[in-house]
């Protein structure tokens, strides 16, 4: 692109949000002693004030200004900021019975105060507010929301007599003039200027707020020398006696250090300049000398003239004058010059003629004139011109925001309610205030609908229209066609009401130009909008035909022939676009949303155009194509201008934090609306351009004219361009959809839960989630992305470059907004490697929007395919469709190591053993699934991952352990055992085995535990169970019995007997209760049974000796009396032999007591003590006796022993 955008057209971007209308602070003041005037005496007006340091990066007033509007006796002031969200930033002041003069609001800046000066038809007022630089603790603002200067305005003493003054009935004060001016002197005095009927100026001087005094009135009259010169020496005809009066119609003031120059543009078409200090007229200039003059114009009063000033430190003072004449108007620009003798004159710079539209307002800078008109259709026309460089006087267009369509097309197969609601609540179409006012009127004022959110307003609108519809239907039955028609009728009625209020609130009142940042704003009755430069492609496509024909070819590209080709190509596209009907446009919209090839839709639209060509548009297009020297090259050039695809990955935001002065730059909701509105506007325009370009390429292929295509060898190039245009069209369609898609409100706890899930993936630092951030109404997902992620990246790229000197950098609105939008679009571009936008949606819990975004993206975009699959899997997880999510995660695995997002996902932690990238990816996904509590999916994915880790035994062990754990949690005991046995790591295998034993014991699933084969793990299982048996409480856990069953199941009876014998020994030492004695008896009987089942020579067990005897009953065998852990005493052992004689004798006892086959009778049986006497002689006898005595069972002990001895003696006698 050869030329800069200085001479290009501009776009209007609305800053009206979707928040409820701002409720300003209400103030009422009734001046005493005045007669009220009607409120509608003057027209509504508006204006703005910008701080002197608004362009300085380190100032508290950066990107900050105040706008105001008047209506009758009410003035509303609003402080705005592009960097921070201002709290309590609006105030509405009503001065009852005193209508404000148009333009009667003036703001002045002092070092510590912001002063508001008001002029009404009967009073003047002064409001003293704190300056933003003194309002905060530091000049550097780092918070996202701060208090406005209007926060404490209720504390301002507006009723203090020193701050207001009733204008006296001074003779000679012009009664019907609306001109006024106000300023502060260097001493802090408030000065108000009003025109006098004699051509002079009355100045009311209010003393400083901290100085007592009274208001004085001074009249500035024409200099006696000048007056005598005009009246004494000039003939009457030349002086124009009998002509218009010299009453000022427009006043402006230029402040100096100790003086002020007042400029008055009067009805007699003369410009007069006064010095307030000298109180004399310094200059009179007849402006009719600079425009074509007729006698009628000279005799007519110049009531429509306007005057503006612009001051530059380097260029001096400029004066801009609009001379109104019937059927025409003219702008004259002058520069004030002074001679050595302090005489002043005007140096004529430029004269510019305007059209016949009605001028609403104009603004002057040191290089440009911005003018706002209403045309004959009462539509807004905004233009600007550089009066120094534009010799031809060609005005540049500003493409203003169009009003919504007057009618909404609803097909028979569509629901009217859904179509109208979608159209009404489409972001950027209707404001919240317009819909609320329409709802109030439509409901016939029965209810007041104030402070409704976007969703609440949607519900109220639906309810109101449905109630009106239901109330008007008198018949109980009607056909579907009649029902559909009635719905359309009522919804169209409400839509017309909304359209009426939207038009009223969108009516512009004034222009506001910031001379420090070159920011241009359009002030409206209900909102404001911003003017931004237009790119070359959009400029050419949006220009009207007459302007396109006069476009300078040298200002487009350096190659003049190429510039002419591009202009002719754009003219062809304009012809196609103007011929496309709504039905044809709908074909392309549906093709993009339904994932159908755009080429087919373009071909169908072309056939419809040819079939319905009644005005020979195709012939005009063909003739224009003949004028293009190289259409293939021109089309390729146009495509390159619109393509934001980058070869390298976009730089991620540096880890180094932004400088404090930049941390909040463009961080407000207003800035987000403007930037994202610019992106939406660009995408809307370029989608239409790509659509028309696609149709034109289909036409070129159909024509097949070598003269047009540049030769048959370029046919393949045309095919390639066709396939490049289609992704371009779909990219703009996708970004446009995202710019219109509202983000969902997410509860804070959901955000925190999502943040935990991202922390598992180590993506928690992707977005700065601020759930308590002040947001004015619902955001689109593009606005959300800009505020949370993209803004920091863009500001870093723009301001943190090595060659950028922030100390010397000041903000320039046209350059900055163009750069931000140009850097923002690549971050949104689908085919770029950067994946920040979907990542932000995931981090902000916008899963429904993310799912639709990927659906629109996947069929045609082949970049970040694996990342998209991963994101879709994340969406499925949130939606509860786990198996679909697993399929997506598995598909994404094939792209690991190839995409930037997936590479960040697999970055190893510190100390983590690095495996293959795909295994690292599986590990992250497994962690996510584990956190979400999806064991089945964990098992399935881990099984799949094992195939990738054939040569990595460590990863195999980790995955097998994971499979074992989740099978065990699910109760799949057999599968858990299989996973355990396949684990290649002995340490992990032993840990799993230990966990298996504990869990199955806790679940009482002992049969599974016993029956597992435990190949090569038999000793480990026994050791685990033994260690648990010796470490836990004997009366609450049954690990000894489990080990007994384990050995019995494997026919290892001697081991089983040993276990039960040890169990009984411990019971005797540690559990000295009746229940413990019962269990001990059962243990010994079980041990005897086991020994009888094996061969006699092996019927012996190792008896654990009692070892250390504990000092006191009930003492812990593992802790001392003060609770400290002790070494467990070693269990010495002795062999116990089960002799055959003893076995026979015991057998007879068992037969006698019916205790065969381990069927035990209750405890305290005589056989237990007989076994003790025979097996352990007196040691066991004394042990039992010693154990029963403390339990107060001594009598039972002697009784049992005596019975056993008596019975034994009787048997011996009978045998002999």
mmCIF file of N, CA and C in Angstrom, residues 5 531-535 644 666 675 682 794 798 812-825:
data_model
loop_
_atom_site.group_PDB
_atom_site.id
_atom_site.type_symbol
_atom_site.label_atom_id
_atom_site.label_comp_id
_atom_site.label_asym_id
_atom_site.label_seq_id
_atom_site.Cartn_x
_atom_site.Cartn_y
_atom_site.Cartn_z
ATOM 1 N N UNK A 5 -3.189 6.730 5.148
ATOM 2 C CA UNK A 5 -4.640 6.795 5.252
ATOM 3 C C UNK A 5 -5.137 8.184 5.607
ATOM 4 N N UNK A 531 -15.090 8.289 15.565
ATOM 5 C CA UNK A 531 -14.727 8.283 14.151
ATOM 6 C C UNK A 531 -13.328 7.695 14.032
ATOM 7 N N UNK A 532 -13.204 6.641 13.230
ATOM 8 C CA UNK A 532 -11.922 5.948 13.065
ATOM 9 C C UNK A 532 -11.576 5.902 11.584
ATOM 10 N N UNK A 533 -10.297 5.876 11.247
ATOM 11 C CA UNK A 533 -9.894 5.814 9.829
ATOM 12 C C UNK A 533 -10.327 4.510 9.182
ATOM 13 N N UNK A 534 -10.518 4.581 7.900
ATOM 14 C CA UNK A 534 -10.971 3.432 7.113
ATOM 15 C C UNK A 534 -9.779 2.875 6.340
ATOM 16 N N UNK A 535 -9.672 1.558 6.257
ATOM 17 C CA UNK A 535 -8.574 0.954 5.507
ATOM 18 C C UNK A 535 -8.799 1.142 4.008
ATOM 19 N N UNK A 644 -5.127 -11.820 6.721
ATOM 20 C CA UNK A 644 -4.357 -11.574 7.946
ATOM 21 C C UNK A 644 -3.588 -12.807 8.395
ATOM 22 N N UNK A 666 -6.572 1.550 27.298
ATOM 23 C CA UNK A 666 -7.692 0.994 26.541
ATOM 24 C C UNK A 666 -8.343 -0.172 27.292
ATOM 25 N N UNK A 675 -13.235 -0.835 19.861
ATOM 26 C CA UNK A 675 -12.297 -1.690 19.138
ATOM 27 C C UNK A 675 -13.015 -2.880 18.511
ATOM 28 N N UNK A 682 -15.427 -4.067 10.021
ATOM 29 C CA UNK A 682 -14.514 -4.506 8.973
ATOM 30 C C UNK A 682 -14.915 -5.875 8.441
ATOM 31 N N UNK A 794 -1.583 -6.787 22.537
ATOM 32 C CA UNK A 794 -1.479 -5.700 21.562
ATOM 33 C C UNK A 794 -0.669 -4.536 22.130
ATOM 34 N N UNK A 798 2.854 -2.917 20.734
ATOM 35 C CA UNK A 798 2.904 -1.538 20.262
ATOM 36 C C UNK A 798 3.869 -0.676 21.061
ATOM 37 N N UNK A 812 -1.961 9.236 19.807
ATOM 38 C CA UNK A 812 -2.620 9.788 18.635
ATOM 39 C C UNK A 812 -3.745 8.837 18.262
ATOM 40 N N UNK A 813 -4.979 9.307 18.406
ATOM 41 C CA UNK A 813 -6.134 8.427 18.262
ATOM 42 C C UNK A 813 -6.206 7.739 16.901
ATOM 43 N N UNK A 814 -6.128 8.427 15.771
ATOM 44 C CA UNK A 814 -6.245 7.711 14.490
ATOM 45 C C UNK A 814 -5.183 6.633 14.315
ATOM 46 N N UNK A 815 -3.945 6.955 14.685
ATOM 47 C CA UNK A 815 -2.879 5.966 14.526
ATOM 48 C C UNK A 815 -3.057 4.808 15.508
ATOM 49 N N UNK A 816 -3.417 5.122 16.747
ATOM 50 C CA UNK A 816 -3.504 4.075 17.774
ATOM 51 C C UNK A 816 -4.665 3.130 17.516
ATOM 52 N N UNK A 817 -5.850 3.658 17.190
ATOM 53 C CA UNK A 817 -6.998 2.778 16.976
ATOM 54 C C UNK A 817 -6.791 1.927 15.723
ATOM 55 N N UNK A 818 -6.135 2.490 14.701
ATOM 56 C CA UNK A 818 -5.851 1.703 13.497
ATOM 57 C C UNK A 818 -4.873 0.577 13.808
ATOM 58 N N UNK A 819 -3.856 0.871 14.593
ATOM 59 C CA UNK A 819 -2.864 -0.148 14.935
ATOM 60 C C UNK A 819 -3.464 -1.240 15.816
ATOM 61 N N UNK A 820 -4.314 -0.849 16.755
ATOM 62 C CA UNK A 820 -4.909 -1.844 17.655
ATOM 63 C C UNK A 820 -5.808 -2.792 16.879
ATOM 64 N N UNK A 821 -6.652 -2.247 15.997
ATOM 65 C CA UNK A 821 -7.531 -3.113 15.205
ATOM 66 C C UNK A 821 -6.717 -3.995 14.275
ATOM 67 N N UNK A 822 -5.660 -3.418 13.675
ATOM 68 C CA UNK A 822 -4.820 -4.203 12.770
ATOM 69 C C UNK A 822 -4.089 -5.324 13.500
ATOM 70 N N UNK A 823 -3.733 -5.129 14.766
ATOM 71 C CA UNK A 823 -3.082 -6.181 15.547
ATOM 72 C C UNK A 823 -4.086 -7.139 16.168
ATOM 73 N N UNK A 824 -5.324 -6.687 16.318
ATOM 74 C CA UNK A 824 -6.342 -7.530 16.939
ATOM 75 C C UNK A 824 -6.859 -8.587 15.966
ATOM 76 N N UNK A 825 -7.004 -8.211 14.701
ATOM 77 C CA UNK A 825 -7.546 -9.160 13.727
ATOM 78 C C UNK A 825 -6.682 -10.410 13.556
#
